[in-house]
Coordinates of C-alpha atoms and ligand atoms in Angstrom, one line a residue:
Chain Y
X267 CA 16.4 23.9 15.1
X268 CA 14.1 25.3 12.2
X269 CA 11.3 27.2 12.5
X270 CA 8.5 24.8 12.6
X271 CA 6.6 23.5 9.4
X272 CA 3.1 23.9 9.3
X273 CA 2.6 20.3 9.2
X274 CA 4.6 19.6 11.5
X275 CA 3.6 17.0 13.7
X276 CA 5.2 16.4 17.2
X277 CA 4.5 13.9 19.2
X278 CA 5.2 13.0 23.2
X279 CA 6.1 9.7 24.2
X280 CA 6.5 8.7 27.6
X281 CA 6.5 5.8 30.2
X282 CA 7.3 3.5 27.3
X283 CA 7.8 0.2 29.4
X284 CA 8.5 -3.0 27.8
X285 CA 9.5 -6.7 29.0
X286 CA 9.9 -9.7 27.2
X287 CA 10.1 -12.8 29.1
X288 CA 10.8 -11.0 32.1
X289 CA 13.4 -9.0 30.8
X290 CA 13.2 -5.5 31.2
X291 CA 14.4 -4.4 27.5
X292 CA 12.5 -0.8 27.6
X293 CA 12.6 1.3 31.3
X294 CA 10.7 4.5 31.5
X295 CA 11.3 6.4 28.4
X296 CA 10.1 9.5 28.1
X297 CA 10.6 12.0 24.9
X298 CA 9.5 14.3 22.2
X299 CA 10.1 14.2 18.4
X300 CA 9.1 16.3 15.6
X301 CA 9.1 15.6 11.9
X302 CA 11.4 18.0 11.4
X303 CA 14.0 16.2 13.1
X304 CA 16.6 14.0 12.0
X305 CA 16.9 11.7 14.5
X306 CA 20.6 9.0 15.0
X307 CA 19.6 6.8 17.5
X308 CA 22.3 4.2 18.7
X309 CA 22.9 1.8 21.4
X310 CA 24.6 -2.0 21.5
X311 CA 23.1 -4.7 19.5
X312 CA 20.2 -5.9 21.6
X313 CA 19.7 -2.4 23.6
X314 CA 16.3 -2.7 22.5
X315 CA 16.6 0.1 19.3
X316 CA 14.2 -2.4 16.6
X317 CA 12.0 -2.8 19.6
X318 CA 11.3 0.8 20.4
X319 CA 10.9 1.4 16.6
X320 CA 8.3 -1.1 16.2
X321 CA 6.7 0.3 19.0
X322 CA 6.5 3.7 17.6
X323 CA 5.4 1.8 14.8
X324 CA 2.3 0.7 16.0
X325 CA 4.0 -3.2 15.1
X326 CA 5.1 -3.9 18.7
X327 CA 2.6 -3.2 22.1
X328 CA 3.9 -2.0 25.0
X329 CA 3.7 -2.8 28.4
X330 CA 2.9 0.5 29.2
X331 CA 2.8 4.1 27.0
X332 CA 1.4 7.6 27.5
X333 CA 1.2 9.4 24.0
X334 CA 0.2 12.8 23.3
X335 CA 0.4 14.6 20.1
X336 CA 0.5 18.3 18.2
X337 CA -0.6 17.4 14.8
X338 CA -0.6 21.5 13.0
X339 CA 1.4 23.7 15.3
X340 CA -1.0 27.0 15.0
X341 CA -3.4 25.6 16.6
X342 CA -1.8 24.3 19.8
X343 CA -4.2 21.7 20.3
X344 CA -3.1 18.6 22.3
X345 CA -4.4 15.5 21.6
X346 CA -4.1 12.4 24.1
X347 CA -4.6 8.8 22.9
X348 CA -5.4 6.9 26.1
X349 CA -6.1 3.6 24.6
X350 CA -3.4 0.9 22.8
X351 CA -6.0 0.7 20.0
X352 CA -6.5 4.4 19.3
X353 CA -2.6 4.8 20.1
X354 CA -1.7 2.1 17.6
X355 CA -3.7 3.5 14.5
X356 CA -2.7 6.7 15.6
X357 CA 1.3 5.3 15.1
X358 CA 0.5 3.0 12.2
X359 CA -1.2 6.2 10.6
X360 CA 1.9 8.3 11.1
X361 CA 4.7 6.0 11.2
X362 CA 6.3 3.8 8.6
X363 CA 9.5 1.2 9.4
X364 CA 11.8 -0.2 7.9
X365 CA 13.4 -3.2 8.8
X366 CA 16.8 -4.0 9.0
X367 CA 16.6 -6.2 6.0
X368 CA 13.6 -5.2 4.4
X369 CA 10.9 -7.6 2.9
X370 CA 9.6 -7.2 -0.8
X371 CA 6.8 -8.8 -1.2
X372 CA 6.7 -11.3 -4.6
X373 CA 5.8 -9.5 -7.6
X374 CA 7.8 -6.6 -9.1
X375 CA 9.3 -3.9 -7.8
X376 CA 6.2 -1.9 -9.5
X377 CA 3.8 -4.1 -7.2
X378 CA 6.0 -3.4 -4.4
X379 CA 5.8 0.4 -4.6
X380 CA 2.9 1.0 -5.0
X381 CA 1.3 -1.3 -2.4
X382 CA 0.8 1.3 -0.2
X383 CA -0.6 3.6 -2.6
X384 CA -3.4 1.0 -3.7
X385 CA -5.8 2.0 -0.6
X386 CA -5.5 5.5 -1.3
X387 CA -7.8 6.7 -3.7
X388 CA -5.5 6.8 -6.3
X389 CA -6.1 6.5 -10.0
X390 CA -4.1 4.2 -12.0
X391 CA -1.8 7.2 -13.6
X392 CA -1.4 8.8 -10.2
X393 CA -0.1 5.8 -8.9
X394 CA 1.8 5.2 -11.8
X395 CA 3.5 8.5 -11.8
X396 CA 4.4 8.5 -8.2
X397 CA 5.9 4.8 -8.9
X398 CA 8.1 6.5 -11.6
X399 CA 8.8 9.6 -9.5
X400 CA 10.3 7.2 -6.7
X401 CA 12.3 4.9 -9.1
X402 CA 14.1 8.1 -10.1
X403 CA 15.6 8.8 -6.6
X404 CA 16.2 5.8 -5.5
X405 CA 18.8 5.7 -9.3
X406 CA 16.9 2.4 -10.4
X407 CA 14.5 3.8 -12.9
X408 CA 14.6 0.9 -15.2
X409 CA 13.6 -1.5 -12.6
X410 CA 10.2 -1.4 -12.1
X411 CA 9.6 -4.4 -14.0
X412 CA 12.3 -6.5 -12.6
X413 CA 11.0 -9.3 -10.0
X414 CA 12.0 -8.2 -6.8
X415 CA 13.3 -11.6 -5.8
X416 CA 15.9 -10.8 -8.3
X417 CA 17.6 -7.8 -6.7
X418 CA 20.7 -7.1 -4.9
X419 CA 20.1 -6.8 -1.1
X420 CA 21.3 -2.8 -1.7
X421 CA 18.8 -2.8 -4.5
X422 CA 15.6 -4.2 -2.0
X423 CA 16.5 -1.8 0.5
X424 CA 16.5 0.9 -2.2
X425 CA 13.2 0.0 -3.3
X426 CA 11.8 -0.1 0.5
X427 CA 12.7 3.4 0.8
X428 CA 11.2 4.3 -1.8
X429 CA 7.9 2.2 -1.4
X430 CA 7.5 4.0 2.4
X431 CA 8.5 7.3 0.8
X432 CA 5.5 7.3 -2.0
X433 CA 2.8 6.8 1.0
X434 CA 4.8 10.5 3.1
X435 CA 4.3 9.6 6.3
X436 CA 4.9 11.8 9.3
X437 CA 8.2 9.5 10.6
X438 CA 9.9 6.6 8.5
X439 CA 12.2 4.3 10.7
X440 CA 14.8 3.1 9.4
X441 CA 16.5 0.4 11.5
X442 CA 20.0 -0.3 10.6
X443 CA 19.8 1.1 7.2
X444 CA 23.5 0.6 6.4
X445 CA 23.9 -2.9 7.8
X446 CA 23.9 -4.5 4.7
X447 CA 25.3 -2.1 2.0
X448 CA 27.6 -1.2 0.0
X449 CA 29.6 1.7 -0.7
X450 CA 27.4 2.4 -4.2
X451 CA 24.1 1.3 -2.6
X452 CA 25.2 3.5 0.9
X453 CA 25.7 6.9 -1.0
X454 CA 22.9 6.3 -3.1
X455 CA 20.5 5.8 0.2
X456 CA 22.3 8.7 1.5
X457 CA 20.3 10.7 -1.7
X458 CA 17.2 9.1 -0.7
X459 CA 17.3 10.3 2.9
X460 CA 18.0 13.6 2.3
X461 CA 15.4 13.7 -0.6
X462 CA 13.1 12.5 2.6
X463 CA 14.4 15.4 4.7
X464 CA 13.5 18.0 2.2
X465 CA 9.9 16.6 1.7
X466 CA 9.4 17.5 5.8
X467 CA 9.2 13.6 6.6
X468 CA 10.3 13.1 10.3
X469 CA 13.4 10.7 10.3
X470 CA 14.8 7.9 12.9
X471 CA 18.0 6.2 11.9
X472 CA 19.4 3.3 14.2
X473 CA 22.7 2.0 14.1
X474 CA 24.9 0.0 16.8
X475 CA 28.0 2.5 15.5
X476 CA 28.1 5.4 17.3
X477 CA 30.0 6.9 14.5
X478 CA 27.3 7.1 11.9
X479 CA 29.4 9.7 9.7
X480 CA 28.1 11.4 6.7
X481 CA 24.4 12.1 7.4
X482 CA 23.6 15.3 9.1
X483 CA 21.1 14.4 12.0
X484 CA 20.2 17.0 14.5
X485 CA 19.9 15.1 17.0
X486 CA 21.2 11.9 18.5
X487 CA 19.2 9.5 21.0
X488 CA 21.6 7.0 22.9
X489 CA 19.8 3.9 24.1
X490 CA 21.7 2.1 26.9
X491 CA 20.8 -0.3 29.4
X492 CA 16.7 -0.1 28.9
X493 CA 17.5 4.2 29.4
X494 CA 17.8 6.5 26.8
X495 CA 19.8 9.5 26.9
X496 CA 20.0 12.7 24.4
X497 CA 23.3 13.4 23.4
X498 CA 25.2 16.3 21.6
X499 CA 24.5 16.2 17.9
Chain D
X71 CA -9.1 -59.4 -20.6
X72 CA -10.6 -56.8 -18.3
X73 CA -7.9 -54.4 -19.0
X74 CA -8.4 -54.1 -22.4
X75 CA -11.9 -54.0 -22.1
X76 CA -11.2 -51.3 -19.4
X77 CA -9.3 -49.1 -22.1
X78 CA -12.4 -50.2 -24.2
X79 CA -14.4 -48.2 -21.8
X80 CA -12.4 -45.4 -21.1
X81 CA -11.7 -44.3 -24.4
X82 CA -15.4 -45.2 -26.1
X83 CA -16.6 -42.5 -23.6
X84 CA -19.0 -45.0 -21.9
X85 CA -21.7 -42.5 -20.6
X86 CA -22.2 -44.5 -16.7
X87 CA -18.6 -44.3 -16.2
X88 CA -18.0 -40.9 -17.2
X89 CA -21.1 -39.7 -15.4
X90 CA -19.1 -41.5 -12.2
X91 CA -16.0 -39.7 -13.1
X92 CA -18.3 -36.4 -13.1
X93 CA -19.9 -37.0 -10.0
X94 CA -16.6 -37.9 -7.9
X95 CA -14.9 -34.7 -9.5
X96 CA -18.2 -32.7 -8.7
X97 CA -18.2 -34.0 -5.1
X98 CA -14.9 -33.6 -3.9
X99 CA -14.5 -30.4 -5.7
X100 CA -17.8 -28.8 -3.8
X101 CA -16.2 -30.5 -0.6
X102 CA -12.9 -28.2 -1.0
X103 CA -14.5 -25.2 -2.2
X104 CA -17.1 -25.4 1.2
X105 CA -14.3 -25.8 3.7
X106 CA -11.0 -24.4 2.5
X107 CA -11.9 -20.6 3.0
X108 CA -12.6 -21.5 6.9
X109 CA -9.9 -23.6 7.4
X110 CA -7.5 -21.2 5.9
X111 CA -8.8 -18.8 8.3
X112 CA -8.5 -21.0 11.4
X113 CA -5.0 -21.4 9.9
X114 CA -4.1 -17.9 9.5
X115 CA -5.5 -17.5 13.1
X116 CA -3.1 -20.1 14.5
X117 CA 0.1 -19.3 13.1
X118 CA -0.7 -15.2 13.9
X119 CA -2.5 -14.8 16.6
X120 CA -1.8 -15.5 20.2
X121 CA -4.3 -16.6 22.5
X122 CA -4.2 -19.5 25.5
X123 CA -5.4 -22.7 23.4
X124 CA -3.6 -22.4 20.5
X125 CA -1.3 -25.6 20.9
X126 CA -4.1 -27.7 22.0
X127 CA -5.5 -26.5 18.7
X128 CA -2.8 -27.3 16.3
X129 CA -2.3 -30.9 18.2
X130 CA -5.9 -31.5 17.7
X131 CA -5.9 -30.3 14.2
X132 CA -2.7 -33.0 13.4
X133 CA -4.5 -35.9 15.0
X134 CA -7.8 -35.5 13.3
X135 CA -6.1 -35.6 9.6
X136 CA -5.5 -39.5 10.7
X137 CA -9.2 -40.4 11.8
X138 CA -9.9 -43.5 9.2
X139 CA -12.7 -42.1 6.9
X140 CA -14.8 -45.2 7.6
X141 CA -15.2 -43.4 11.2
X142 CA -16.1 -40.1 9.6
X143 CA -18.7 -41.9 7.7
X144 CA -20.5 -43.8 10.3
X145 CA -20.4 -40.9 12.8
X146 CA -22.3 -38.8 10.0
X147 CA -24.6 -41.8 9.2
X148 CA -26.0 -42.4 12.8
X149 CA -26.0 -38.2 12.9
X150 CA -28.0 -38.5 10.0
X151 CA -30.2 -41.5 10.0
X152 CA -33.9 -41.2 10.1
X153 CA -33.6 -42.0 13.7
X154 CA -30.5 -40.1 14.2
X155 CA -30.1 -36.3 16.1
X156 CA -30.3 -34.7 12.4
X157 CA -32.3 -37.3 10.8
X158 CA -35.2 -34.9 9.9
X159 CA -32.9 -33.1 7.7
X160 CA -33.2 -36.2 5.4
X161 CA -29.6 -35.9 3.9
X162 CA -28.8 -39.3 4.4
X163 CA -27.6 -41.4 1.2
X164 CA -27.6 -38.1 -0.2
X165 CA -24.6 -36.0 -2.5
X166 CA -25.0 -33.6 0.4
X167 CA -24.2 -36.1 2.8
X168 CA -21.0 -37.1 0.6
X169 CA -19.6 -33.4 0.4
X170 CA -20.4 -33.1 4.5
X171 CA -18.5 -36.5 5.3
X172 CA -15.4 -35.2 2.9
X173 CA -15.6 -31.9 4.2
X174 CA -15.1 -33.5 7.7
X175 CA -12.1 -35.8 6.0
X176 CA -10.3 -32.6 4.3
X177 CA -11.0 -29.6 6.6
X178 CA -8.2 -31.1 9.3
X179 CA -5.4 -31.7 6.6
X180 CA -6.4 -28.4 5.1
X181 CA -5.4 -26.6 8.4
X182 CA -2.6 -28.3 9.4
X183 CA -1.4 -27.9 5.8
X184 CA -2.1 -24.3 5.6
X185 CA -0.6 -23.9 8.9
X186 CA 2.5 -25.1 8.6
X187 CA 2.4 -22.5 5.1
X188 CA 1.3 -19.9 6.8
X189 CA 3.6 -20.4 9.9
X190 CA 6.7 -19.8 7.8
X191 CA 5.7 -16.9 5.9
X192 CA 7.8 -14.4 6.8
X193 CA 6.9 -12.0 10.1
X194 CA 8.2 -9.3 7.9
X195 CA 5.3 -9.8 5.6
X196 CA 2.9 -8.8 8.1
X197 CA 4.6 -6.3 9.0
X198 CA 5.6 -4.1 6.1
X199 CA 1.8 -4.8 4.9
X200 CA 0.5 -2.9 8.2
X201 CA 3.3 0.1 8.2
X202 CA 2.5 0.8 4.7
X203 CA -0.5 1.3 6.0
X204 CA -2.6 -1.7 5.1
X205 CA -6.0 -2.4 6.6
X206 CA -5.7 -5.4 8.6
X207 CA -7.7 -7.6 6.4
X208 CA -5.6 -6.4 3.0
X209 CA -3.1 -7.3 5.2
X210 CA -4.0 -10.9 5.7
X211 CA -4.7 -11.2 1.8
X212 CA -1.3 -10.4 1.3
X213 CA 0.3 -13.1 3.9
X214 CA -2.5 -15.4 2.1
X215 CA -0.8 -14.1 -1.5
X216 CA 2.7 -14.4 0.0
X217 CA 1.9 -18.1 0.7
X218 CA 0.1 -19.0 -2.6
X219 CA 1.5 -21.8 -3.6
X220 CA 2.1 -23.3 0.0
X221 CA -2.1 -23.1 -0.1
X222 CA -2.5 -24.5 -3.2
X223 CA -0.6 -27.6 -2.5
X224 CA -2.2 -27.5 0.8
X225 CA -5.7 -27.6 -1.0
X226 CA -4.2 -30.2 -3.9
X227 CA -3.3 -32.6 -0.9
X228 CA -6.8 -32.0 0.6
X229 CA -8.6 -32.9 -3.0
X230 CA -6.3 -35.9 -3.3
X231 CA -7.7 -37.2 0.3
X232 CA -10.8 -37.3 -0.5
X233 CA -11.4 -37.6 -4.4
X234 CA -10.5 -41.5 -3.6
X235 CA -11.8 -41.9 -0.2
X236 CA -14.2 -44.5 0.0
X237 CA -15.0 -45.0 3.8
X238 CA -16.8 -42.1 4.2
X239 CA -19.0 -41.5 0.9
X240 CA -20.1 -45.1 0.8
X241 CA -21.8 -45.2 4.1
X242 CA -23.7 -41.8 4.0
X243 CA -23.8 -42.0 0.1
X244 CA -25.1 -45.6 -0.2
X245 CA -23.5 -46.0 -3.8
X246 CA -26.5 -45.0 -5.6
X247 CA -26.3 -45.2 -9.5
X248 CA -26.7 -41.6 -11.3
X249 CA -26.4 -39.8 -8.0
X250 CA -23.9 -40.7 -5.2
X251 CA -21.9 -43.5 -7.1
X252 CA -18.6 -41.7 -7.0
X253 CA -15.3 -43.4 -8.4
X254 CA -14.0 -44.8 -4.8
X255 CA -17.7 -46.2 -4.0
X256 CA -18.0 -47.7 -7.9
X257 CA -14.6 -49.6 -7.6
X258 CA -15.7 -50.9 -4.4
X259 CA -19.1 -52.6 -5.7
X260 CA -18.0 -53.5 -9.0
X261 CA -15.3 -55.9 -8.0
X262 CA -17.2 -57.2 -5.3
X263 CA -19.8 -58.0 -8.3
X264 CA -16.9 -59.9 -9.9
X265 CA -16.4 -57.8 -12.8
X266 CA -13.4 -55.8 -13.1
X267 CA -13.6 -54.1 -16.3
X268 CA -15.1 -50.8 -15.0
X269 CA -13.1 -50.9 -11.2
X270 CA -9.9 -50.9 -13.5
X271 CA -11.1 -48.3 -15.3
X272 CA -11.8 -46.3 -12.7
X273 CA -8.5 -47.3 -10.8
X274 CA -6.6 -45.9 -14.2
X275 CA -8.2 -42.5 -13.8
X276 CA -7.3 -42.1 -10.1
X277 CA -4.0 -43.2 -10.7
X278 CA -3.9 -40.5 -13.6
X279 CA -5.5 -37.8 -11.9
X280 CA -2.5 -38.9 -8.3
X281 CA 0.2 -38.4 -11.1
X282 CA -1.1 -35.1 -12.4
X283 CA -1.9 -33.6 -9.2
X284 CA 1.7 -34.4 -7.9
X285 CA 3.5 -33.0 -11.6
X286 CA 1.0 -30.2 -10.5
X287 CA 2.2 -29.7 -6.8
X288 CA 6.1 -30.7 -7.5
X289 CA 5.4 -27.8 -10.2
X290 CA 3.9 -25.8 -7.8
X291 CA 6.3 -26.4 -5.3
X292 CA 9.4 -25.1 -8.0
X293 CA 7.7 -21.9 -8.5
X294 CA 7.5 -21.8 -4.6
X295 CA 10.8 -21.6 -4.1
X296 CA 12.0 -19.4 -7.5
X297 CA 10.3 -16.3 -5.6
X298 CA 11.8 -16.7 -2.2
Ligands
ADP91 N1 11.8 -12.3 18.9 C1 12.5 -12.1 20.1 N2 12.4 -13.1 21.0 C2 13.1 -12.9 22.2 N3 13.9 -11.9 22.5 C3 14.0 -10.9 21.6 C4 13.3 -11.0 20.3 N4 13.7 -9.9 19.6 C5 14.5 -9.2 20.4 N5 14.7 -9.8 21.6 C6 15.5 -9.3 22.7 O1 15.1 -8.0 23.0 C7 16.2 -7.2 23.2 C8 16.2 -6.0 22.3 O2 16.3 -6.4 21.0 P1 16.3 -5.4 19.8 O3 15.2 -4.4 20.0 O4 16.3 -6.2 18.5 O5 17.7 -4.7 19.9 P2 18.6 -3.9 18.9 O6 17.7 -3.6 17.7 O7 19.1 -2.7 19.6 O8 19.8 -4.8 18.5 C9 17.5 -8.1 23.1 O9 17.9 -8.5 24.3 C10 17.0 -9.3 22.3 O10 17.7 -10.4 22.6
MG92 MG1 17.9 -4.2 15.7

């Protein structure tokens, strides 16, 4: 593994329990990421990968959680966040996900870029600039007027990317990114990701194949039966 | 014939009928502005938030858009009668009194209308507003945005309730020329006096303003589903 970034946050999650309707979908997990890792995570459809995401996420509560984090790694400092409140804006600060089929809200591709931007302080330029910035990487530059009812599905999870990309959080979660691509639209999210790689973001791919080829993750979680186990990357 | 002479009416701009026209519009319109902000909240409350009454809530909210407006009205006039719990008040046979009873009329349809809108917005929505970092009330703007038009033909159903309703507004309005005659109230009195002339008149601009506000919502309703 690299020598850590300065920013680097990493983060302890454990005794993640989580039932629905009785159900035990999430048993004890316990673990540690780190924006500097690229993370596969895989399991069966329904072995509870969106639902641990959207925990992570802040979107989702859990039945139970323990979550302690390392926010700058020179100063060693451990921080706990007892309560689901301070634990969830905590998450929501730090985390961005991406669902498996992402939603654009109406409005343009523009509007949908930038939405997270519009709370930030930013000035209209800034914004403006970072919206370009993004359109270039994601290989749709002319698009940022188009309404984004009117893309491909490739296209809207292009532009998702992108929109989580502008705002840098810590982690972005992307839950069975591939799912509905094609070969064009996969190799062009393929330079997205790594563009999000190189700018220190934190990365967790699902996917329900185990073979999740070209991308070059450094480590692979393996979600099976409510368990999770760390396998060889 | 009292249809022509009704056309007469309409079109010489006679100043008592217009000033009725006025008044309805005026009435209803402060009626829907009062009580669709809350009942879009109690809405957006319903379809997103879970908490142990929330059926009862919706199933109470359904029945109460079919209580007759004649109930409404008489409910509100012995609340409000000099005699009455809020009779000091003195809003009785008042414009007040009109927007309250319609208020009462709309504010059910106006939340089971916006529920149903807001119900089917997308989960997503919420969602992706919250992990892009959203405050939670930006948040709930943009589900609100998301359903716009579902909402606006929520609140054109809710204005075509009670811009004809007559129950209501001519029991705690009393029917008052120059200040709580409305259009419903006017039609009722005037053909009851035996002359027709201004009722049809009257009757021709509800009809009119039923056929625009339905071009408006099946227009509505096209843009609606163009951005899905
Ligand atoms: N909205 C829901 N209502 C009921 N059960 C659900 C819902 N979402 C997911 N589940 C159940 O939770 C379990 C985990 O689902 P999920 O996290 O979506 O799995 P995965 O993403 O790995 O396919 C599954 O058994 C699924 O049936
Ligand atoms: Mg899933």
């Amino acid at each position: 593994m690299s020598i850590l970034n300065k920013q680097a946050t990493i983060l302890k999650l454990g005794d993640i329990n989580y039932k629905r309707n009785k159900q035990i979908i999430l048993h004890n997990l316990n673990f540690e990421i780190s924006s500097e890792n690229f993370i596969l995570m895989t399991g069966q459809n329904g072995s509870g990968k969106s639902t641990l995401l959207k925990i992570m996420a802040g979107l989702l509560k859990p039945d139970s959680f323990d979550l302690s984090y390392k926010q700058c790694v020179q100063t060693n400092s451990i921080e706990k966040k007892n309560s689901w409140s301070a634990a969830k804006k905590f998450l929501r600060q730090n985390f961005c996900y991406l669902h498996q089929t992402p939603y654009l809200f109406s409005g343009t591709v523009y509007d949908n870029i930038a939405y997270g931007l519009r709370h930030q302080g930013l000035s209209r330029s800034e914004i403006s600039h970072k919206v370009s910035e993004a359109l270039k990487i994601i290989a749709l530059p002319h698009l940022g007027n188009r309404n984004s009812y009117a893309l491909s599905g490739g296209e809207k999870q292009r532009v998702a990317i992108a929109r989580s990309w502008v705002i840098h959080p810590a982690f972005i979660l992307l839950d069975e990114p591939f799912a509905n691509m094609d070969k064009h639209s996969r190799n062009s999210a393929y330079d997205i990701i790594n563009q999000l790689k190189e700018d220190n973001i934190g990365i967790i791919l699902t996917s329900h194949d185990p073979h999740s080829g070209e991308l070059d993750f450094n480590r692979h979680m393996h979600l099976h039966q409510g368990g999770m186990i760390e396998k060889q990357a | 014939m009292a249809t022509l002479q009704a056309l007469n009416l309409l079109f010489s701009g006679d100043t008592e009928l217009w000033e009725i026209i006025f008044l309805s519009f005026s009435v209803s319109f402060r009626a829907i502005l009062f009580s669709a902000p809350l009942a879009i909240m109690i809405a957006f409350c319903l379809a997103y938030l879970q908490f142990p009454a929330r059926r009862f809530f919706i199933a109470l909210f359904n029945t109460a858009m079919s209580i007759p407006a004649v109930v409404v009205g008489l409910t509100l006039y012995l609340l409000l009668s000099r005699s009455g719990p809020l009779g000091d008040l003195k809003l009785l046979f008042t414009q007040e009194a009109m927007i309250i009873g319609q208020m009462v009329l709309c504010f059910p349809l106006l939340v089971a209308l916006s529920h149903a809108t807001l119900q089917a917005v997308d989960r997503r929505a919420w969602e992706t507003a919250i992990t892009l970092g959203a405050h939670p009330f930006r948040a709930v703007f943009t589900v609100l945005k998301e359903a716009r038009f579902g909402l606006t033909a929520a609140i054109l159903a809710g204005f075509g309730r009670i811009i004809a309703e007559v129950g209501s507004s001519m029991m705690v309005g009393g029917n008052i020329l120059h200040y709580t005659r409305n259009i419903p109230t006017a039609i009722a009195l005037e053909t009851s006096k035996g002359s027709f002339a201004q009722g049809i008149a009257l009757g021709i601009v509800l009809l009119l303003m039923a056929l625009l506000l339905n071009l408006f919502l099946t227009y509505i309703q096209g843009q609606g589903e163009h951005s899905l």
